[in-house]
mmCIF file of C-alpha atoms in Angstrom:
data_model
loop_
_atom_site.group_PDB
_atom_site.id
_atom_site.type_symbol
_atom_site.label_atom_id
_atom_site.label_comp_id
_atom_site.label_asym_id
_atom_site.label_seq_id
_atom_site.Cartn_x
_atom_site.Cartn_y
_atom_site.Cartn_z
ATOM 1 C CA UNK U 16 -8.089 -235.359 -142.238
ATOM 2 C CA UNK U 17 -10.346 -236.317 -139.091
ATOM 3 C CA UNK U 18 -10.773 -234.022 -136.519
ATOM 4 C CA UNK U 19 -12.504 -234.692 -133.144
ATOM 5 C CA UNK U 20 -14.126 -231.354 -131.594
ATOM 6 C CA UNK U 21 -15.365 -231.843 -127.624
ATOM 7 C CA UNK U 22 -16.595 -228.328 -126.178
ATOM 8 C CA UNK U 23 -16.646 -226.581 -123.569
ATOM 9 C CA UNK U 24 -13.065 -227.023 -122.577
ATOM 10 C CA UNK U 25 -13.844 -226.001 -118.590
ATOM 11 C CA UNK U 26 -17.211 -226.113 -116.905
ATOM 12 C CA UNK U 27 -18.177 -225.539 -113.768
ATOM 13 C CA UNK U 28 -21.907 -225.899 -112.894
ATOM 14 C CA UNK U 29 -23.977 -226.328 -109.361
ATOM 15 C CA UNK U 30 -25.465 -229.198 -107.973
ATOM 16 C CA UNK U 31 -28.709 -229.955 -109.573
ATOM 17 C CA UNK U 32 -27.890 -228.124 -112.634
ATOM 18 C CA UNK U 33 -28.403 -229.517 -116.091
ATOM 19 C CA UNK U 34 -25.694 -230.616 -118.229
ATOM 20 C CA UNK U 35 -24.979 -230.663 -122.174
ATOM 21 C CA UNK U 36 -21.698 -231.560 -123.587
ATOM 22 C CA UNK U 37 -21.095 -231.958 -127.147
ATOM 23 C CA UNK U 38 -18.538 -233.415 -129.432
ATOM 24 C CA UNK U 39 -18.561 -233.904 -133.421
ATOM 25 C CA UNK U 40 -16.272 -235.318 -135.477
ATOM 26 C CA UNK U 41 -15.129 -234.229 -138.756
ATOM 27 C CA UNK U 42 -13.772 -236.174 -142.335
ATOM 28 C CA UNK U 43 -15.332 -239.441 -141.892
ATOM 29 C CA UNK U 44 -18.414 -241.153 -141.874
ATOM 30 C CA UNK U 45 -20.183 -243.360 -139.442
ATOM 31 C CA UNK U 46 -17.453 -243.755 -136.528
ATOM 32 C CA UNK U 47 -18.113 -245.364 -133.660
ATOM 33 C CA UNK U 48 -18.541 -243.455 -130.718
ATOM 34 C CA UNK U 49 -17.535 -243.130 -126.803
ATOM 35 C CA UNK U 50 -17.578 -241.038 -123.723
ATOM 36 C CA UNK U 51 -15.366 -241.599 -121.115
ATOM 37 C CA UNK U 52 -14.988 -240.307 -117.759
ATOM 38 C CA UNK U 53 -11.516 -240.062 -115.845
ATOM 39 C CA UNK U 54 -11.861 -238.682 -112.026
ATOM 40 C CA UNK U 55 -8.746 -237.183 -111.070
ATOM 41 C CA UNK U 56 -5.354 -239.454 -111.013
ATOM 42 C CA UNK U 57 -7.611 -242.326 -112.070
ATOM 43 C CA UNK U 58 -8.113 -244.693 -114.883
ATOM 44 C CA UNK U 59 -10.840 -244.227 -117.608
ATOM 45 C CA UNK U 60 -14.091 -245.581 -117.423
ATOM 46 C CA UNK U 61 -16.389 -245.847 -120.332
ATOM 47 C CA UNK U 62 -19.950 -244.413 -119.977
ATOM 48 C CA UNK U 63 -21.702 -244.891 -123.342
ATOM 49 C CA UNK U 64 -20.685 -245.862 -127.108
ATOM 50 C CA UNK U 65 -22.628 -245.781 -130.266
ATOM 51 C CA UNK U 66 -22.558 -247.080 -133.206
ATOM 52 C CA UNK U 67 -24.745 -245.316 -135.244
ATOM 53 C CA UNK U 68 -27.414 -242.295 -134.945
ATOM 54 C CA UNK U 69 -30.121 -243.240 -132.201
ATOM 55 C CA UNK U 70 -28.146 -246.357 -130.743
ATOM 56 C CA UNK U 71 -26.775 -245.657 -127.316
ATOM 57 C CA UNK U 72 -25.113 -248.214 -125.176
ATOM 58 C CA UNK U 73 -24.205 -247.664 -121.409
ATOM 59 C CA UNK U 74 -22.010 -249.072 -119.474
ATOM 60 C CA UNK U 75 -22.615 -247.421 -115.949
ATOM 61 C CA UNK U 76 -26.079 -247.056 -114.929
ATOM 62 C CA UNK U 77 -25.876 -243.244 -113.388
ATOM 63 C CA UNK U 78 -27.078 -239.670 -113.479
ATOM 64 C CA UNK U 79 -25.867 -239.304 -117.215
ATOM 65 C CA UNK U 80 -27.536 -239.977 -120.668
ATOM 66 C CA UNK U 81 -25.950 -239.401 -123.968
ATOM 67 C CA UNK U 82 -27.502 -239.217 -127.210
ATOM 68 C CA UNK U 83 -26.667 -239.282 -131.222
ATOM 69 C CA UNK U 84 -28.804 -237.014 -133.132
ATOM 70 C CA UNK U 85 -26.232 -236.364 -136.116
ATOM 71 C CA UNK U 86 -23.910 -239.219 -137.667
ATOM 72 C CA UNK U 87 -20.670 -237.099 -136.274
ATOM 73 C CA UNK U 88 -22.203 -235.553 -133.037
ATOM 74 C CA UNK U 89 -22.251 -237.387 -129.534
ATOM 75 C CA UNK U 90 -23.934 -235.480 -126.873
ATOM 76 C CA UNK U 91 -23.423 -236.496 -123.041
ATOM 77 C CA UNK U 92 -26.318 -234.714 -120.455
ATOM 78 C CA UNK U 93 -27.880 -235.162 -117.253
ATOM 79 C CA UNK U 94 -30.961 -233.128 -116.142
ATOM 80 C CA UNK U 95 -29.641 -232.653 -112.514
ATOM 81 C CA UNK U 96 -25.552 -233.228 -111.783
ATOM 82 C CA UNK U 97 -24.134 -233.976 -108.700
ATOM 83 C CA UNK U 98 -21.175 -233.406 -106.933
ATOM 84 C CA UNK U 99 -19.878 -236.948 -107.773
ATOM 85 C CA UNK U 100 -20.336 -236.221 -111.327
ATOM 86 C CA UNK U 101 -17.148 -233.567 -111.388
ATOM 87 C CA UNK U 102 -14.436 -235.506 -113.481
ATOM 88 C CA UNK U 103 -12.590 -235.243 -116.584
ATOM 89 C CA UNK U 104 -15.308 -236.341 -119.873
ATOM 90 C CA UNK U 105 -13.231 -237.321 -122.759
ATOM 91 C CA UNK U 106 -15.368 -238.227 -126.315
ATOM 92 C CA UNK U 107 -13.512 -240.740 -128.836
ATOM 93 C CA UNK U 108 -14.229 -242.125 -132.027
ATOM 94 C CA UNK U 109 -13.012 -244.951 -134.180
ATOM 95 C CA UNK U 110 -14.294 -246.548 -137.207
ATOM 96 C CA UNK U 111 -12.673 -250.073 -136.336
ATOM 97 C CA UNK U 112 -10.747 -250.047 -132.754
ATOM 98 C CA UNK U 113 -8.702 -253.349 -133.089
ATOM 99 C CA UNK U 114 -7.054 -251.395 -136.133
ATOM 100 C CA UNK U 115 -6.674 -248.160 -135.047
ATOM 101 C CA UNK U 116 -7.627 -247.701 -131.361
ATOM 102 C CA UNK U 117 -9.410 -244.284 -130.271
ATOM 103 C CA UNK U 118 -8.813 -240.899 -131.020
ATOM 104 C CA UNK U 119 -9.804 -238.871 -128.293
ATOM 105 C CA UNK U 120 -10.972 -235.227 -127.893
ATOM 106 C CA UNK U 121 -8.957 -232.867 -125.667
ATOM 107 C CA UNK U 122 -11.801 -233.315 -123.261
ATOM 108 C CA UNK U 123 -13.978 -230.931 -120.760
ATOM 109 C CA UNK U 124 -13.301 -230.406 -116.799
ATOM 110 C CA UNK U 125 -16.543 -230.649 -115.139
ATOM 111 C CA UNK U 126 -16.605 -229.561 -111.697
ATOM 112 C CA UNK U 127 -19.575 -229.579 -109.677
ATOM 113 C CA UNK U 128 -20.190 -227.132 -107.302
ATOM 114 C CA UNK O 30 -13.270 -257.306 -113.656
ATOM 115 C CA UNK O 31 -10.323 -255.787 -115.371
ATOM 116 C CA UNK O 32 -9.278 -256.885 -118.540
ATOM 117 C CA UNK O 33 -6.112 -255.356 -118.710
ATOM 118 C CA UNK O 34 -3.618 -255.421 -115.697
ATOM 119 C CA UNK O 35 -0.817 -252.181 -115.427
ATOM 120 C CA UNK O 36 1.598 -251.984 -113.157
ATOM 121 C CA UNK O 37 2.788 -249.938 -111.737
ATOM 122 C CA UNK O 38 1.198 -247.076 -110.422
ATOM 123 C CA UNK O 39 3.340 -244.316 -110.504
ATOM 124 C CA UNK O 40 7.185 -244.385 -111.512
ATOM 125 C CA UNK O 41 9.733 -241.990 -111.267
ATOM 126 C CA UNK O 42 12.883 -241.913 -113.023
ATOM 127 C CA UNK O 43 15.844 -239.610 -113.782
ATOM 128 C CA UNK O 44 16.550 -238.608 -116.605
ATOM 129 C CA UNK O 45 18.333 -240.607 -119.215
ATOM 130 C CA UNK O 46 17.295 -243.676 -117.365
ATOM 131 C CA UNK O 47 14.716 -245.999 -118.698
ATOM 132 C CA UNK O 48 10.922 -246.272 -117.877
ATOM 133 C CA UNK O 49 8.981 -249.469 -118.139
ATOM 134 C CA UNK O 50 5.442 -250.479 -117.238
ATOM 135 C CA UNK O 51 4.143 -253.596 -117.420
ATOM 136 C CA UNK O 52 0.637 -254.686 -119.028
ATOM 137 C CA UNK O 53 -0.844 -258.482 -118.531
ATOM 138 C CA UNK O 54 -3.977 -259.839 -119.994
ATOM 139 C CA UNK O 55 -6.001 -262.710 -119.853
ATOM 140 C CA UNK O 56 -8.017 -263.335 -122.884
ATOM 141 C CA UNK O 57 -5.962 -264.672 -125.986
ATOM 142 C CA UNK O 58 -8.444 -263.349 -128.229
ATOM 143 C CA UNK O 59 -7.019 -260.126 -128.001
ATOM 144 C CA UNK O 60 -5.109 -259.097 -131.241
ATOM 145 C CA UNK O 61 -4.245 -255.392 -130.926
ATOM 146 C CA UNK O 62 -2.054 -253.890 -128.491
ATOM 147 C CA UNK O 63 -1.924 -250.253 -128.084
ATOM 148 C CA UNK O 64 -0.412 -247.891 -125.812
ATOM 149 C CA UNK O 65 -1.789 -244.060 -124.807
ATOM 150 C CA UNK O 66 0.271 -241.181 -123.500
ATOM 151 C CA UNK O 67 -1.737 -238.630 -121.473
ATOM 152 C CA UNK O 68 -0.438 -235.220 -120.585
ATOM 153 C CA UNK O 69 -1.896 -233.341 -118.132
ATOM 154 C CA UNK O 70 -5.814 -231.702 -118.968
ATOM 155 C CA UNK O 71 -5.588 -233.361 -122.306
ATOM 156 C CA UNK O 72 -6.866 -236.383 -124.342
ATOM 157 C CA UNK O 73 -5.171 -239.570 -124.427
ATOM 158 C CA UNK O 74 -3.117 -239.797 -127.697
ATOM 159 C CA UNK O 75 -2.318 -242.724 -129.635
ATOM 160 C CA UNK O 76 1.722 -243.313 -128.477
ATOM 161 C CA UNK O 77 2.430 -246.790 -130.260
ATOM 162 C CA UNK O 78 0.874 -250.365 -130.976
ATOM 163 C CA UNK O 79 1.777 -254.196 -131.461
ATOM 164 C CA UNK O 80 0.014 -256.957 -133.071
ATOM 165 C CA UNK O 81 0.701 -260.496 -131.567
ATOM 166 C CA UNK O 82 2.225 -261.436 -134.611
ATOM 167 C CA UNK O 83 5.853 -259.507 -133.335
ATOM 168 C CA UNK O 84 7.323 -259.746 -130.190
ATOM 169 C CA UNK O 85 8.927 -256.226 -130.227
ATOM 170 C CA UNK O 86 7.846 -252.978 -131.895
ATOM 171 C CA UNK O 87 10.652 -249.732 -131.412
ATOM 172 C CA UNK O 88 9.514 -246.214 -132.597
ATOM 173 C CA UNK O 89 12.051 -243.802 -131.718
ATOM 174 C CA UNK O 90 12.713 -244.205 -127.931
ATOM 175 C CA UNK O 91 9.670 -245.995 -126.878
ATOM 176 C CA UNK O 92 9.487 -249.810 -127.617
ATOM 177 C CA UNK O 93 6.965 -252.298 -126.934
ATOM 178 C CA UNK O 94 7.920 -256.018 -125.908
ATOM 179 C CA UNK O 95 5.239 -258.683 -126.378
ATOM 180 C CA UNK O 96 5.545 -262.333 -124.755
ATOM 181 C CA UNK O 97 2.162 -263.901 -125.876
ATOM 182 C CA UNK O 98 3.130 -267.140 -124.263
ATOM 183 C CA UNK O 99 3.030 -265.037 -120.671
ATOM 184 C CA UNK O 100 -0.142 -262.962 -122.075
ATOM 185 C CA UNK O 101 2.423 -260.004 -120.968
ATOM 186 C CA UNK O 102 3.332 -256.722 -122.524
ATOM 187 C CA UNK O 103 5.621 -253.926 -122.092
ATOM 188 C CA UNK O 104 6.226 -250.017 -122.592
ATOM 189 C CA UNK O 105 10.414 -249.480 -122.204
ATOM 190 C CA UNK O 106 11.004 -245.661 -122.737
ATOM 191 C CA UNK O 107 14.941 -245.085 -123.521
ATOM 192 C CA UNK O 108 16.735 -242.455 -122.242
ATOM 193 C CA UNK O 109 13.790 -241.029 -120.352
ATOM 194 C CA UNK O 110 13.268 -237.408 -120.770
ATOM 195 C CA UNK O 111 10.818 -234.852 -118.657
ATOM 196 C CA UNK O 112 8.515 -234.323 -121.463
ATOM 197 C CA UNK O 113 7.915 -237.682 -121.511
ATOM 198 C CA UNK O 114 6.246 -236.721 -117.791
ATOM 199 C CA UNK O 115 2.441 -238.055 -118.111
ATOM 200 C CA UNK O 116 0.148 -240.977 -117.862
ATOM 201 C CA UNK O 117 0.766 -243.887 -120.061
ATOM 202 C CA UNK O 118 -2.260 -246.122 -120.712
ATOM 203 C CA UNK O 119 -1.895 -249.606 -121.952
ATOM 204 C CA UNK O 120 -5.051 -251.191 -123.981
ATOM 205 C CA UNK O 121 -5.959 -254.402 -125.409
ATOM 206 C CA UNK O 122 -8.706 -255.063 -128.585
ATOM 207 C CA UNK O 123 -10.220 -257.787 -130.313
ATOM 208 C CA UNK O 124 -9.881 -257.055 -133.598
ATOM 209 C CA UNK O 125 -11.293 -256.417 -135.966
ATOM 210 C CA UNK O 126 -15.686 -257.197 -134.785
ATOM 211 C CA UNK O 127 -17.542 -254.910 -132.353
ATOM 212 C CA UNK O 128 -18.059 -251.723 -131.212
ATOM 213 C CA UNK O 129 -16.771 -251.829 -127.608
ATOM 214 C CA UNK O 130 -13.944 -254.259 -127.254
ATOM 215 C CA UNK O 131 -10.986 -251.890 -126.219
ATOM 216 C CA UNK O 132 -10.168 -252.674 -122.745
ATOM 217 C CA UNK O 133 -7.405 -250.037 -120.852
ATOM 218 C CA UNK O 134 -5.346 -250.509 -118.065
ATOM 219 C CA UNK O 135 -5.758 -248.629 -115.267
ATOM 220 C CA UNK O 136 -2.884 -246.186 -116.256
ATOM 221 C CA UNK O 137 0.853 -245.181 -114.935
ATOM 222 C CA UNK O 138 1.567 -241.891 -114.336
ATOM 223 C CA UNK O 139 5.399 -241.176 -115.070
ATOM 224 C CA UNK O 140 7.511 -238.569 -113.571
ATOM 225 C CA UNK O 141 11.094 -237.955 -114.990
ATOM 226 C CA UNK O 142 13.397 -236.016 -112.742
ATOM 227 C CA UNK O 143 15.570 -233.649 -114.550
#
């Protein structure tokens, strides 16, 4: 069966910090996939897809990169955060949304200090 | 611009009553209608989906009502419990091309009152 894995659960890190958060997904091949950000109460707003290893596609220009170095592993970073970067990051994957929609991680809580 | 109107907000209903939230879109391209259910410091998880092809889907308590004619959808929760307290996500796709074409409203957030 396919498993999404999104890690660290909690994070709290200082203003200027770097960031690395990581996600894989396990028992399929080539998904497509996402990372979202949800502030708190609020909608969720996509910050990068991929389709495949080494394609990256943003949404928001902002302080945040991501990057596919493995078929099944999405990794969001930024070299310095910001306050305005605390938030809820949620990865997803899919290998055909109008069929199946996303299945998301359980997410990490990012709060910048 | 949003692709997918929800309304409303926030809703709160006693218990045994019925929830609904209401989802409107614009482009008729969209074939693929799902809905998310969000609890609190989790993921958003997969609750229930139409195609246009059906104007109503039921699964247990929680039914979906399509009106393609009014580019409207809905979520109707029966006999509204407290566990079903959480945020409720409508979404729209074109299916079945391209990589980014899920579009989500901008969420509900239910509270049922025991």
């Amino acid at each position: 069966s396919q498993t999404i894995h999104q890690w660290p659960a909690t994070l709290v890190q200082p203003v200027g910090s770097p960031l690395s958060l990581e996600c894989t997904v396990e028992g399929t091949s080539n998904p497509n996939l996402y990372w979202y950000r949800q502030a708190a109460g609020r909608g969720l707003q996509l910050l990068f897809y991929s389709v495949g290893i080494g394609q990256i596609s943003s949404e928001v220009p902002q302080n945040l990169s991501a990057s596919r170095p493995q078929d099944r592993q999405f990794i969001l970073s930024s070299k310095k955060l910001l306050l305005s970067d605390s938030g809820f990051y949620l990865c997803a994957w899919t290998t055909a949304p109008g069929a199946y929609g996303y299945t998301f991680g359980s997410g990490t809580r990012l709060t910048v200090v | 611009q949003q692709q997918v109107k929800q309304s409303p907000q926030s809703l709160i209903v006693q218990k045994g009553g019925i929830s609904i939230i209401n989802c409107a879109y614009e482009n008729t391209a969209f074939d693929y209608f799902p809905w998310y259910q969000q609890f609190p410091g989790k993921g958003p998880a997969l609750l229930i989906a139409i195609r246009p092809d059906v104007s109503e889907k039921k699964e247990g308590r929680f039914t979906i009502s399509f009106n393609k004619s009014a580019k409207q959808f809905s979520l109707h929760i029966m006999d509204s419990q407290p566990g079903d307290s959480a945020t409720y996500f409508c979404a729209a796709s074109l299916y079945p091309t391209g990589a980014n074409n899920l579009f989500f409203g901008t969420g509900t957030r239910l509270t049922v009152i025991p």
